PDB file of C-alpha atoms and ligand atoms in Angstrom:
ATOM      1  CA  MET A  18      15.409  10.774  -3.688  1.00  0.00           C
ATOM      2  CA  MET A  19      15.555   9.265  -7.208  1.00  0.00           C
ATOM      3  CA  LEU A  20      18.686  10.219  -9.213  1.00  0.00           C
ATOM      4  CA  SER A  21      18.150  11.782 -12.637  1.00  0.00           C
ATOM      5  CA  ASP A  22      20.029   8.864 -14.239  1.00  0.00           C
ATOM      6  CA  ASP A  23      17.557   6.439 -12.657  1.00  0.00           C
ATOM      7  CA  ALA A  24      14.616   8.550 -13.827  1.00  0.00           C
ATOM      8  CA  ARG A  25      15.976   8.382 -17.413  1.00  0.00           C
ATOM      9  CA  VAL A  26      16.419   4.589 -17.197  1.00  0.00           C
ATOM     10  CA  ILE A  27      12.865   4.169 -15.902  1.00  0.00           C
ATOM     11  CA  ALA A  28      11.417   6.472 -18.588  1.00  0.00           C
ATOM     12  CA  ALA A  29      13.105   4.360 -21.287  1.00  0.00           C
ATOM     13  CA  ILE A  30      11.744   1.136 -19.763  1.00  0.00           C
ATOM     14  CA  GLU A  31       8.273   2.696 -19.558  1.00  0.00           C
ATOM     15  CA  LYS A  32       8.494   3.151 -23.356  1.00  0.00           C
ATOM     16  CA  GLN A  33       9.564  -0.494 -23.707  1.00  0.00           C
ATOM     17  CA  ALA A  34       6.554  -1.572 -21.606  1.00  0.00           C
ATOM     18  CA  ALA A  35       4.200   0.690 -23.585  1.00  0.00           C
ATOM     19  CA  LYS A  36       5.322  -1.090 -26.776  1.00  0.00           C
ATOM     20  CA  GLY A  37       4.168  -4.399 -25.279  1.00  0.00           C
ATOM     21  CA  ALA A  38       7.316  -5.821 -23.683  1.00  0.00           C
ATOM     22  CA  SER A  39       6.724  -8.754 -21.337  1.00  0.00           C
ATOM     23  CA  VAL A  40       7.134  -8.419 -17.585  1.00  0.00           C
ATOM     24  CA  GLU A  41      10.242 -10.633 -17.832  1.00  0.00           C
ATOM     25  CA  ALA A  42      11.800  -8.299 -20.423  1.00  0.00           C
ATOM     26  CA  VAL A  43      10.912  -5.252 -18.344  1.00  0.00           C
ATOM     27  CA  LEU A  44      12.408  -6.801 -15.180  1.00  0.00           C
ATOM     28  CA  ALA A  45      15.598  -7.691 -17.064  1.00  0.00           C
ATOM     29  CA  SER A  46      15.956  -4.042 -18.133  1.00  0.00           C
ATOM     30  CA  LEU A  47      15.228  -2.740 -14.629  1.00  0.00           C
ATOM     31  CA  ARG A  48      17.858  -5.099 -13.123  1.00  0.00           C
ATOM     32  CA  ALA A  49      20.423  -4.031 -15.686  1.00  0.00           C
ATOM     33  CA  GLY A  50      19.733  -0.311 -15.268  1.00  0.00           C
ATOM     34  CA  LEU A  51      18.973   0.232 -11.579  1.00  0.00           C
ATOM     35  CA  SER A  52      20.582  -0.427  -8.211  1.00  0.00           C
ATOM     36  CA  LEU A  53      18.655  -2.556  -5.718  1.00  0.00           C
ATOM     37  CA  ASP A  54      17.681   0.596  -3.799  1.00  0.00           C
ATOM     38  CA  ALA A  55      16.452   2.411  -6.906  1.00  0.00           C
ATOM     39  CA  PHE A  56      14.498  -0.688  -7.907  1.00  0.00           C
ATOM     40  CA  GLY A  57      12.942  -0.719  -4.408  1.00  0.00           C
ATOM     41  CA  LEU A  58      12.010   2.962  -4.616  1.00  0.00           C
ATOM     42  CA  LEU A  59      10.288   2.300  -7.927  1.00  0.00           C
ATOM     43  CA  MET A  60       8.409  -0.704  -6.510  1.00  0.00           C
ATOM     44  CA  ILE A  61       7.126   1.119  -3.408  1.00  0.00           C
ATOM     45  CA  GLY A  62       5.939   4.066  -5.522  1.00  0.00           C
ATOM     46  CA  LEU A  63       3.654   2.117  -7.894  1.00  0.00           C
ATOM     47  CA  PRO A  64       1.199   2.782  -9.392  1.00  0.00           C
ATOM     48  CA  ARG A  65       2.444   6.076 -10.891  1.00  0.00           C
ATOM     49  CA  LYS A  66       0.473   8.290 -13.275  1.00  0.00           C
ATOM     50  CA  ASP A  67       3.630   9.063 -15.281  1.00  0.00           C
ATOM     51  CA  LEU A  68       4.355   5.326 -15.688  1.00  0.00           C
ATOM     52  CA  PRO A  69       1.053   3.823 -16.887  1.00  0.00           C
ATOM     53  CA  ALA A  70       2.566   0.859 -18.731  1.00  0.00           C
ATOM     54  CA  LEU A  71       4.911  -0.170 -15.908  1.00  0.00           C
ATOM     55  CA  SER A  72       2.080   0.351 -13.417  1.00  0.00           C
ATOM     56  CA  LYS A  73       0.012  -2.141 -15.395  1.00  0.00           C
ATOM     57  CA  LEU A  74       2.735  -4.799 -15.454  1.00  0.00           C
ATOM     58  CA  LEU A  75       4.063  -4.515 -11.891  1.00  0.00           C
ATOM     59  CA  PRO A  76       2.171  -4.818  -8.572  1.00  0.00           C
ATOM     60  CA  ARG A  77       0.643  -1.833  -6.830  1.00  0.00           C
ATOM     61  CA  MET A  78       2.214  -1.065  -3.459  1.00  0.00           C
ATOM     62  CA  ALA A  79       0.198  -1.730  -0.303  1.00  0.00           C
ATOM     63  CA  ALA A  80      -1.300   1.260   1.530  1.00  0.00           C
ATOM     64  CA  ASP A  81       0.886   2.783   4.277  1.00  0.00           C
ATOM     65  CA  GLU A  82      -1.571   1.594   6.902  1.00  0.00           C
ATOM     66  CA  THR A  83      -1.291  -2.006   5.635  1.00  0.00           C
ATOM     67  CA  GLN A  84       2.511  -1.759   5.644  1.00  0.00           C
ATOM     68  CA  ARG A  85       2.427  -0.516   9.272  1.00  0.00           C
ATOM     69  CA  ASN A  86      -0.023  -3.188  10.366  1.00  0.00           C
ATOM     70  CA  PHE A  87       2.261  -5.941   9.066  1.00  0.00           C
ATOM     71  CA  THR A  88       5.668  -4.491   9.912  1.00  0.00           C
ATOM     72  CA  GLY A  89       5.319  -1.481  12.221  1.00  0.00           C
ATOM     73  CA  ASP A  90       6.715   0.903   9.610  1.00  0.00           C
ATOM     74  CA  ALA A  91       6.000   2.134   6.070  1.00  0.00           C
ATOM     75  CA  GLY A  92       7.402   3.876   3.008  1.00  0.00           C
ATOM     76  CA  VAL A  93      11.099   4.712   2.628  1.00  0.00           C
ATOM     77  CA  PRO A  94      12.077   3.986   6.275  1.00  0.00           C
ATOM     78  CA  LEU A  95      10.632   0.481   5.860  1.00  0.00           C
ATOM     79  CA  LEU A  96      12.355   0.082   2.479  1.00  0.00           C
ATOM     80  CA  VAL A  97      15.688   0.817   4.198  1.00  0.00           C
ATOM     81  CA  GLN A  98      15.044  -2.166   6.523  1.00  0.00           C
ATOM     82  CA  THR A  99      13.868  -4.344   3.633  1.00  0.00           C
ATOM     83  CA  VAL A 100      16.937  -3.592   1.508  1.00  0.00           C
ATOM     84  CA  SER A 101      19.179  -4.268   4.486  1.00  0.00           C
ATOM     85  CA  PHE A 102      17.748  -7.776   4.839  1.00  0.00           C
ATOM     86  CA  VAL A 103      17.797  -8.431   1.086  1.00  0.00           C
ATOM     87  CA  ARG A 104      21.473  -7.457   0.829  1.00  0.00           C
ATOM     88  CA  ALA A 105      22.278  -9.717   3.802  1.00  0.00           C
ATOM     89  CA  LEU A 106      20.363 -12.563   2.132  1.00  0.00           C
ATOM     90  CA  ALA A 107      22.184 -12.121  -1.173  1.00  0.00           C
ATOM     91  CA  TYR A 108      25.575 -11.826   0.556  1.00  0.00           C
ATOM     92  CA  ASN A 109      25.085 -14.838   2.841  1.00  0.00           C
ATOM     93  CA  TYR A 110      23.724 -17.038   0.038  1.00  0.00           C
ATOM     94  CA  ALA A 111      26.865 -16.231  -1.951  1.00  0.00           C
ATOM     95  CA  ALA A 112      29.182 -16.661   1.039  1.00  0.00           C
ATOM     96  CA  LEU A 113      27.619 -19.864   2.395  1.00  0.00           C
ATOM     97  CA  ARG A 114      26.461 -21.577  -0.821  1.00  0.00           C
ATOM     98  CA  ASN A 115      28.749 -19.969  -3.363  1.00  0.00           C
ATOM     99  CA  ARG A 116      25.803 -18.964  -5.564  1.00  0.00           C
ATOM    100  CA  SER A 117      24.069 -15.800  -6.670  1.00  0.00           C
ATOM    101  CA  LEU A 118      20.416 -15.048  -5.954  1.00  0.00           C
ATOM    102  CA  SER A 119      20.041 -14.231  -9.653  1.00  0.00           C
ATOM    103  CA  GLY A 120      17.742 -16.788 -11.227  1.00  0.00           C
ATOM    104  CA  ALA A 121      17.302 -18.728  -7.954  1.00  0.00           C
ATOM    105  CA  ARG A 122      13.982 -20.425  -7.064  1.00  0.00           C
ATOM    106  CA  ILE A 123      12.827 -18.421  -4.055  1.00  0.00           C
ATOM    107  CA  LEU A 124      10.098 -19.022  -1.454  1.00  0.00           C
ATOM    108  CA  ASP A 125       8.827 -16.199   0.787  1.00  0.00           C
ATOM    109  CA  TYR A 126       7.293 -17.961   3.809  1.00  0.00           C
ATOM    110  CA  GLY A 127       4.723 -15.758   5.598  1.00  0.00           C
ATOM    111  CA  CYS A 128       4.904 -13.190   2.806  1.00  0.00           C
ATOM    112  CA  GLY A 129       2.321 -10.802   4.295  1.00  0.00           C
ATOM    113  CA  TYR A 130       1.359  -8.227   1.661  1.00  0.00           C
ATOM    114  CA  GLY A 131       4.419  -9.160  -0.424  1.00  0.00           C
ATOM    115  CA  ARG A 132       6.928  -6.613   0.882  1.00  0.00           C
ATOM    116  CA  ILE A 133      10.057  -8.732   0.330  1.00  0.00           C
ATOM    117  CA  THR A 134       8.647 -10.679  -2.636  1.00  0.00           C
ATOM    118  CA  ARG A 135       8.572  -7.368  -4.545  1.00  0.00           C
ATOM    119  CA  MET A 136      12.330  -7.019  -3.998  1.00  0.00           C
ATOM    120  CA  MET A 137      12.963 -10.574  -5.184  1.00  0.00           C
ATOM    121  CA  TYR A 138      11.945  -9.523  -8.727  1.00  0.00           C
ATOM    122  CA  TYR A 139      15.331  -7.779  -8.779  1.00  0.00           C
ATOM    123  CA  TYR A 140      16.877 -11.263  -8.819  1.00  0.00           C
ATOM    124  CA  ALA A 141      14.395 -13.715 -10.284  1.00  0.00           C
ATOM    125  CA  ASP A 142      11.417 -13.816 -12.624  1.00  0.00           C
ATOM    126  CA  PRO A 143       7.965 -14.250 -11.034  1.00  0.00           C
ATOM    127  CA  ALA A 144       7.728 -17.861 -12.278  1.00  0.00           C
ATOM    128  CA  LYS A 145      10.616 -18.699  -9.922  1.00  0.00           C
ATOM    129  CA  ILE A 146       9.103 -17.035  -6.849  1.00  0.00           C
ATOM    130  CA  TRP A 147       6.649 -18.661  -4.386  1.00  0.00           C
ATOM    131  CA  PRO A 148       5.043 -16.180  -1.954  1.00  0.00           C
ATOM    132  CA  VAL A 149       2.991 -18.119   0.633  1.00  0.00           C
ATOM    133  CA  ASP A 150       1.054 -17.110   3.748  1.00  0.00           C
ATOM    134  CA  PRO A 151      -1.661 -18.879   5.774  1.00  0.00           C
ATOM    135  CA  TRP A 152      -3.731 -15.722   6.397  1.00  0.00           C
ATOM    136  CA  ASP A 153      -6.493 -15.163   3.850  1.00  0.00           C
ATOM    137  CA  LEU A 154      -6.277 -11.395   4.361  1.00  0.00           C
ATOM    138  CA  ALA A 155      -2.592 -11.457   3.375  1.00  0.00           C
ATOM    139  CA  ILE A 156      -3.332 -13.557   0.294  1.00  0.00           C
ATOM    140  CA  ASP A 157      -6.210 -11.229  -0.690  1.00  0.00           C
ATOM    141  CA  LEU A 158      -3.933  -8.181  -0.317  1.00  0.00           C
ATOM    142  CA  CYS A 159      -1.301  -9.832  -2.515  1.00  0.00           C
ATOM    143  CA  ARG A 160      -3.854 -10.850  -5.132  1.00  0.00           C
ATOM    144  CA  ASP A 161      -5.597  -7.443  -5.177  1.00  0.00           C
ATOM    145  CA  SER A 162      -2.282  -5.635  -5.663  1.00  0.00           C
ATOM    146  CA  GLY A 163      -1.390  -7.872  -8.623  1.00  0.00           C
ATOM    147  CA  LEU A 164       1.565  -9.469  -6.827  1.00  0.00           C
ATOM    148  CA  LEU A 165       3.421 -11.637  -9.340  1.00  0.00           C
ATOM    149  CA  GLY A 166       4.640 -15.187  -8.730  1.00  0.00           C
ATOM    150  CA  ASN A 167       3.230 -18.511  -7.579  1.00  0.00           C
ATOM    151  CA  LEU A 168       1.153 -16.954  -4.799  1.00  0.00           C
ATOM    152  CA  ALA A 169      -0.630 -19.518  -2.616  1.00  0.00           C
ATOM    153  CA  GLN A 170      -2.208 -19.928   0.795  1.00  0.00           C
ATOM    154  CA  SER A 171      -0.377 -22.267   3.157  1.00  0.00           C
ATOM    155  CA  ASP A 172      -1.535 -23.769   6.472  1.00  0.00           C
ATOM    156  CA  TYR A 173      -0.898 -22.379   9.961  1.00  0.00           C
ATOM    157  CA  LEU A 174       0.397 -25.831  10.955  1.00  0.00           C
ATOM    158  CA  PRO A 175       1.667 -26.978   7.550  1.00  0.00           C
ATOM    159  CA  GLN A 176       2.675 -30.512   6.639  1.00  0.00           C
ATOM    160  CA  SER A 177       3.900 -29.346   3.260  1.00  0.00           C
ATOM    161  CA  LEU A 178       3.876 -26.142   1.228  1.00  0.00           C
ATOM    162  CA  PRO A 179       2.291 -25.224  -2.121  1.00  0.00           C
ATOM    163  CA  ALA A 180       5.672 -25.389  -3.884  1.00  0.00           C
ATOM    164  CA  PRO A 181       7.844 -28.065  -5.552  1.00  0.00           C
ATOM    165  CA  GLU A 182       9.391 -30.661  -3.214  1.00  0.00           C
ATOM    166  CA  GLY A 183      13.157 -30.314  -3.041  1.00  0.00           C
ATOM    167  CA  GLY A 184      12.831 -27.547  -5.601  1.00  0.00           C
ATOM    168  CA  ILE A 185      13.527 -24.299  -3.734  1.00  0.00           C
ATOM    169  CA  ASP A 186      17.027 -22.799  -3.667  1.00  0.00           C
ATOM    170  CA  VAL A 187      16.395 -19.976  -1.220  1.00  0.00           C
ATOM    171  CA  MET A 188      13.662 -19.728   1.386  1.00  0.00           C
ATOM    172  CA  PHE A 189      13.177 -16.941   3.846  1.00  0.00           C
ATOM    173  CA  ALA A 190      10.754 -16.230   6.649  1.00  0.00           C
ATOM    174  CA  PHE A 191      11.119 -12.650   7.846  1.00  0.00           C
ATOM    175  CA  SER A 192       9.352 -11.749  11.090  1.00  0.00           C
ATOM    176  CA  VAL A 193       7.510 -15.083  11.145  1.00  0.00           C
ATOM    177  CA  PHE A 194       9.438 -17.207  13.689  1.00  0.00           C
ATOM    178  CA  THR A 195       9.475 -14.076  15.853  1.00  0.00           C
ATOM    179  CA  HIS A 196       5.729 -14.754  16.220  1.00  0.00           C
ATOM    180  CA  THR A 197       5.021 -18.472  15.932  1.00  0.00           C
ATOM    181  CA  SER A 198       4.126 -20.844  18.784  1.00  0.00           C
ATOM    182  CA  ARG A 199       6.245 -23.913  19.434  1.00  0.00           C
ATOM    183  CA  SER A 200       3.943 -26.177  17.390  1.00  0.00           C
ATOM    184  CA  ALA A 201       3.694 -23.713  14.469  1.00  0.00           C
ATOM    185  CA  THR A 202       7.500 -23.365  14.519  1.00  0.00           C
ATOM    186  CA  ASP A 203       7.930 -27.163  14.516  1.00  0.00           C
ATOM    187  CA  ALA A 204       5.414 -27.644  11.698  1.00  0.00           C
ATOM    188  CA  ALA A 205       6.863 -24.866   9.541  1.00  0.00           C
ATOM    189  CA  LEU A 206      10.484 -26.004   9.834  1.00  0.00           C
ATOM    190  CA  ALA A 207       9.501 -29.608   9.068  1.00  0.00           C
ATOM    191  CA  ALA A 208       7.408 -28.551   6.061  1.00  0.00           C
ATOM    192  CA  MET A 209      10.068 -26.208   4.692  1.00  0.00           C
ATOM    193  CA  ARG A 210      12.653 -28.982   4.954  1.00  0.00           C
ATOM    194  CA  LYS A 211      10.676 -30.978   2.345  1.00  0.00           C
ATOM    195  CA  HIS A 212      10.948 -28.197  -0.219  1.00  0.00           C
ATOM    196  CA  ILE A 213      14.526 -26.978   0.157  1.00  0.00           C
ATOM    197  CA  ALA A 214      17.038 -28.097  -2.488  1.00  0.00           C
ATOM    198  CA  ASP A 215      20.018 -30.088  -1.203  1.00  0.00           C
ATOM    199  CA  ASP A 216      22.257 -27.082  -1.828  1.00  0.00           C
ATOM    200  CA  GLY A 217      19.632 -24.555  -0.715  1.00  0.00           C
ATOM    201  CA  LEU A 218      19.606 -21.972   2.062  1.00  0.00           C
ATOM    202  CA  LEU A 219      16.888 -20.958   4.515  1.00  0.00           C
ATOM    203  CA  ALA A 220      16.975 -17.542   6.185  1.00  0.00           C
ATOM    204  CA  ILE A 221      14.770 -16.902   9.193  1.00  0.00           C
ATOM    205  CA  THR A 222      14.608 -14.126  11.747  1.00  0.00           C
ATOM    206  CA  ILE A 223      14.472 -14.707  15.488  1.00  0.00           C
ATOM    207  CA  ARG A 224      14.288 -12.445  18.499  1.00  0.00           C
ATOM    208  CA  SER A 225      16.942 -12.144  21.185  1.00  0.00           C
ATOM    209  CA  PRO A 226      15.867 -12.070  24.863  1.00  0.00           C
ATOM    210  CA  GLU A 227      16.360  -8.276  24.976  1.00  0.00           C
ATOM    211  CA  TYR A 228      13.113  -8.034  23.032  1.00  0.00           C
ATOM    212  CA  TRP A 229      11.011  -8.745  26.136  1.00  0.00           C
ATOM    213  CA  SER A 230      12.304  -5.722  28.048  1.00  0.00           C
ATOM    214  CA  ALA A 231      12.223  -3.511  24.960  1.00  0.00           C
ATOM    215  CA  ASP A 232       8.542  -4.026  24.128  1.00  0.00           C
ATOM    216  CA  PRO A 233       6.390  -1.921  26.520  1.00  0.00           C
ATOM    217  CA  GLN A 234       3.476  -4.380  26.284  1.00  0.00           C
ATOM    218  CA  TYR A 235       5.625  -6.892  28.219  1.00  0.00           C
ATOM    219  CA  ALA A 236       6.808  -4.436  30.901  1.00  0.00           C
ATOM    220  CA  ALA A 237       5.055  -6.452  33.626  1.00  0.00           C
ATOM    221  CA  ASN A 238       6.394  -9.914  32.704  1.00  0.00           C
ATOM    222  CA  ALA A 239       9.686  -9.168  30.887  1.00  0.00           C
ATOM    223  CA  ALA A 240      11.783 -10.648  33.697  1.00  0.00           C
ATOM    224  CA  GLN A 241       9.820 -13.911  33.707  1.00  0.00           C
ATOM    225  CA  LEU A 242       9.955 -14.214  29.892  1.00  0.00           C
ATOM    226  CA  THR A 243      13.690 -13.475  29.860  1.00  0.00           C
ATOM    227  CA  LYS A 244      14.147 -16.225  32.460  1.00  0.00           C
ATOM    228  CA  GLN A 245      12.049 -18.650  30.429  1.00  0.00           C
ATOM    229  CA  HIS A 246      14.127 -17.833  27.332  1.00  0.00           C
ATOM    230  CA  ALA A 247      17.318 -18.590  29.282  1.00  0.00           C
ATOM    231  CA  LYS A 248      15.908 -21.837  30.707  1.00  0.00           C
ATOM    232  CA  ASP A 249      14.145 -23.313  27.640  1.00  0.00           C
ATOM    233  CA  GLY A 250      15.812 -21.444  24.780  1.00  0.00           C
ATOM    234  CA  PHE A 251      12.289 -20.499  23.671  1.00  0.00           C
ATOM    235  CA  ALA A 252       9.682 -18.090  25.056  1.00  0.00           C
ATOM    236  CA  PHE A 253       6.254 -17.422  23.553  1.00  0.00           C
ATOM    237  CA  VAL A 254       3.258 -15.285  24.471  1.00  0.00           C
ATOM    238  CA  ALA A 255       0.122 -15.936  22.434  1.00  0.00           C
ATOM    239  CA  HIS A 256      -2.003 -13.190  20.931  1.00  0.00           C
ATOM    240  CA  PRO A 257      -5.325 -14.614  22.106  1.00  0.00           C
ATOM    241  CA  ARG A 258      -7.403 -13.764  19.029  1.00  0.00           C
ATOM    242  CA  ASN A 259      -5.332 -15.996  16.703  1.00  0.00           C
ATOM    243  CA  THR A 260      -6.318 -19.587  17.370  1.00  0.00           C
ATOM    244  CA  VAL A 261      -6.113 -22.474  14.921  1.00  0.00           C
ATOM    245  CA  GLU A 262      -7.528 -25.903  15.774  1.00  0.00           C
ATOM    246  CA  GLY A 263      -8.095 -24.562  19.301  1.00  0.00           C
ATOM    247  CA  GLU A 264      -4.450 -23.577  19.603  1.00  0.00           C
ATOM    248  CA  ALA A 265      -2.868 -20.129  19.641  1.00  0.00           C
ATOM    249  CA  THR A 266      -0.261 -20.347  16.886  1.00  0.00           C
ATOM    250  CA  TYR A 267       0.672 -16.650  16.704  1.00  0.00           C
ATOM    251  CA  GLY A 268       2.028 -14.180  19.233  1.00  0.00           C
ATOM    252  CA  ASP A 269       5.510 -13.012  20.219  1.00  0.00           C
ATOM    253  CA  THR A 270       8.461 -15.387  20.319  1.00  0.00           C
ATOM    254  CA  SER A 271      12.133 -15.381  21.232  1.00  0.00           C
ATOM    255  CA  MET A 272      14.522 -18.297  20.754  1.00  0.00           C
ATOM    256  CA  THR A 273      18.182 -19.187  20.908  1.00  0.00           C
ATOM    257  CA  LEU A 274      20.485 -20.692  18.310  1.00  0.00           C
ATOM    258  CA  GLU A 275      21.041 -23.620  20.688  1.00  0.00           C
ATOM    259  CA  PHE A 276      17.289 -24.267  20.691  1.00  0.00           C
ATOM    260  CA  LEU A 277      17.302 -24.418  16.883  1.00  0.00           C
ATOM    261  CA  ALA A 278      20.302 -26.749  16.817  1.00  0.00           C
ATOM    262  CA  ALA A 279      18.861 -29.074  19.487  1.00  0.00           C
ATOM    263  CA  ASN A 280      15.292 -29.333  18.178  1.00  0.00           C
ATOM    264  CA  TYR A 281      15.634 -29.345  14.392  1.00  0.00           C
ATOM    265  CA  PRO A 282      18.437 -31.795  13.599  1.00  0.00           C
ATOM    266  CA  ASP A 283      17.495 -31.975   9.922  1.00  0.00           C
ATOM    267  CA  TRP A 284      18.561 -28.309   9.646  1.00  0.00           C
ATOM    268  CA  LYS A 285      22.047 -26.992  10.367  1.00  0.00           C
ATOM    269  CA  VAL A 286      22.667 -23.409  11.490  1.00  0.00           C
ATOM    270  CA  VAL A 287      25.440 -22.186   9.183  1.00  0.00           C
ATOM    271  CA  GLY A 288      25.468 -18.444   9.792  1.00  0.00           C
ATOM    272  CA  THR A 289      23.944 -15.459  11.561  1.00  0.00           C
ATOM    273  CA  ASP A 290      23.757 -11.776  10.818  1.00  0.00           C
ATOM    274  CA  TRP A 291      21.870  -8.684  11.931  1.00  0.00           C
ATOM    275  CA  ALA A 292      21.475  -5.115  10.792  1.00  0.00           C
ATOM    276  CA  MET A 293      21.344  -1.862  12.741  1.00  0.00           C
ATOM    277  CA  THR A 294      18.129  -1.018  10.908  1.00  0.00           C
ATOM    278  CA  ASP A 295      16.263  -3.537  13.105  1.00  0.00           C
ATOM    279  CA  VAL A 296      18.171  -5.163  15.960  1.00  0.00           C
ATOM    280  CA  TYR A 297      15.179  -7.272  17.036  1.00  0.00           C
ATOM    281  CA  GLN A 298      15.299  -9.291  13.826  1.00  0.00           C
ATOM    282  CA  ARG A 299      18.369 -11.498  14.115  1.00  0.00           C
ATOM    283  CA  TYR A 300      18.985 -13.270  10.809  1.00  0.00           C
ATOM    284  CA  VAL A 301      19.784 -16.993  11.017  1.00  0.00           C
ATOM    285  CA  PHE A 302      20.874 -19.034   7.998  1.00  0.00           C
ATOM    286  CA  LEU A 303      20.206 -22.762   7.862  1.00  0.00           C
ATOM    287  CA  GLN A 304      20.943 -25.458   5.346  1.00  0.00           C
ATOM    288  CA  PRO A 305      19.582 -29.002   5.162  1.00  0.00           C
ATOM    289  CA  ALA A 306      21.646 -31.278   7.415  1.00  0.00           C
TER     290      ALA A 306
HETATM  291  C1  SAM B 414       4.866  -9.680  10.903  1.00  0.00           C
HETATM  292  S1  SAM B 414       4.166 -10.345   9.443  1.00  0.00           S
HETATM  293  C2  SAM B 414       5.572 -10.365   8.349  1.00  0.00           C
HETATM  294  C3  SAM B 414       5.193 -10.368   6.898  1.00  0.00           C
HETATM  295  C4  SAM B 414       6.347 -10.400   5.909  1.00  0.00           C
HETATM  296  N1  SAM B 414       7.197 -11.555   6.095  1.00  0.00           N
HETATM  297  C5  SAM B 414       7.174  -9.125   6.037  1.00  0.00           C
HETATM  298  O1  SAM B 414       8.248  -9.186   6.644  1.00  0.00           O
HETATM  299  O2  SAM B 414       6.734  -8.086   5.530  1.00  0.00           O
HETATM  300  C6  SAM B 414       3.949 -12.053   9.857  1.00  0.00           C
HETATM  301  C7  SAM B 414       3.313 -12.891   8.765  1.00  0.00           C
HETATM  302  O3  SAM B 414       3.347 -14.267   9.148  1.00  0.00           O
HETATM  303  C8  SAM B 414       2.133 -14.877   8.781  1.00  0.00           C
HETATM  304  N2  SAM B 414       1.913 -16.064   9.640  1.00  0.00           N
HETATM  305  C9  SAM B 414       1.207 -16.184  10.750  1.00  0.00           C
HETATM  306  N3  SAM B 414       1.237 -17.441  11.246  1.00  0.00           N
HETATM  307  C10 SAM B 414       1.991 -18.128  10.395  1.00  0.00           C
HETATM  308  C11 SAM B 414       2.367 -19.487  10.325  1.00  0.00           C
HETATM  309  N4  SAM B 414       1.989 -20.375  11.251  1.00  0.00           N
HETATM  310  N5  SAM B 414       3.142 -19.870   9.277  1.00  0.00           N
HETATM  311  C12 SAM B 414       3.525 -18.948   8.357  1.00  0.00           C
HETATM  312  N6  SAM B 414       3.194 -17.664   8.377  1.00  0.00           N
HETATM  313  C13 SAM B 414       2.431 -17.257   9.381  1.00  0.00           C
HETATM  314  C14 SAM B 414       1.106 -13.784   8.987  1.00  0.00           C
HETATM  315  O4  SAM B 414      -0.091 -14.062   8.277  1.00  0.00           O
HETATM  316  C15 SAM B 414       1.852 -12.554   8.492  1.00  0.00           C
HETATM  317  O5  SAM B 414       1.651 -12.335   7.140  1.00  0.00           O
END
């Protein structure tokens, strides 16, 4: 899978790391020498016995089982989906805000085990990246793997986030608003609004109504949920084990663009996108209104 040119670049950077180069210097060399996909392949393969110095500086990848538990897939097939989203994020940030992701201050909302945060090192140094998640298990997984950046635990119903106010250029929440209840969605969008820069961009993913008929666990009530989606612009089924303050904040969610526009007037929907790699994650781009 890895090209011989990439292997040579990585071997040279391993030598640089072995001589004591900083993680910032190592990341700069990796960005200059590798494509985004090659960088991703390196990241998902760590730690590696043949790369002891790089394996010490960069985070260890989560176990396949952890990857599947958080995303439904693992390894290279999951990386293909991840890269697809990251390219769409970089393209839409450039197209909508006329700026490059390189050097941006980036917040990964609901980061899980740090899947997409790892890819953000291709663009920005760890000091400029804020991975946050309310689940202690997710935070423990990130910490144990040596995930780099301003990792912090957020709240399920946040009023603000552990990040600078007005100080984030790019925020994304992948496969988060596809799961949050109405009140968790409201709280998150209000909290995120406090931290986005005036010229920033937020990318979220939402589910289309087709999701309800596609997921076999909803075979019995797909028609009713599809109807609810059409009527309210929002449909949610709680996963009963996840309750916070007596309320189920997590489950499965679909919503419309009209719902976003009508209920969150301090955000403006400025673009949408999707990728064939995962049609049930529709990307929506918002900027502060
Ligand atoms: C399906 S996983 C996606 C993880 C990661 N974004 C990814 O794509 O690999 C959903 C994540 O959302 C987090 N989460 C759950 N409730 C949340 C809430 N109210 N606000 C933010 N994140 C939440 C979970 O802890 C979990 O890590």
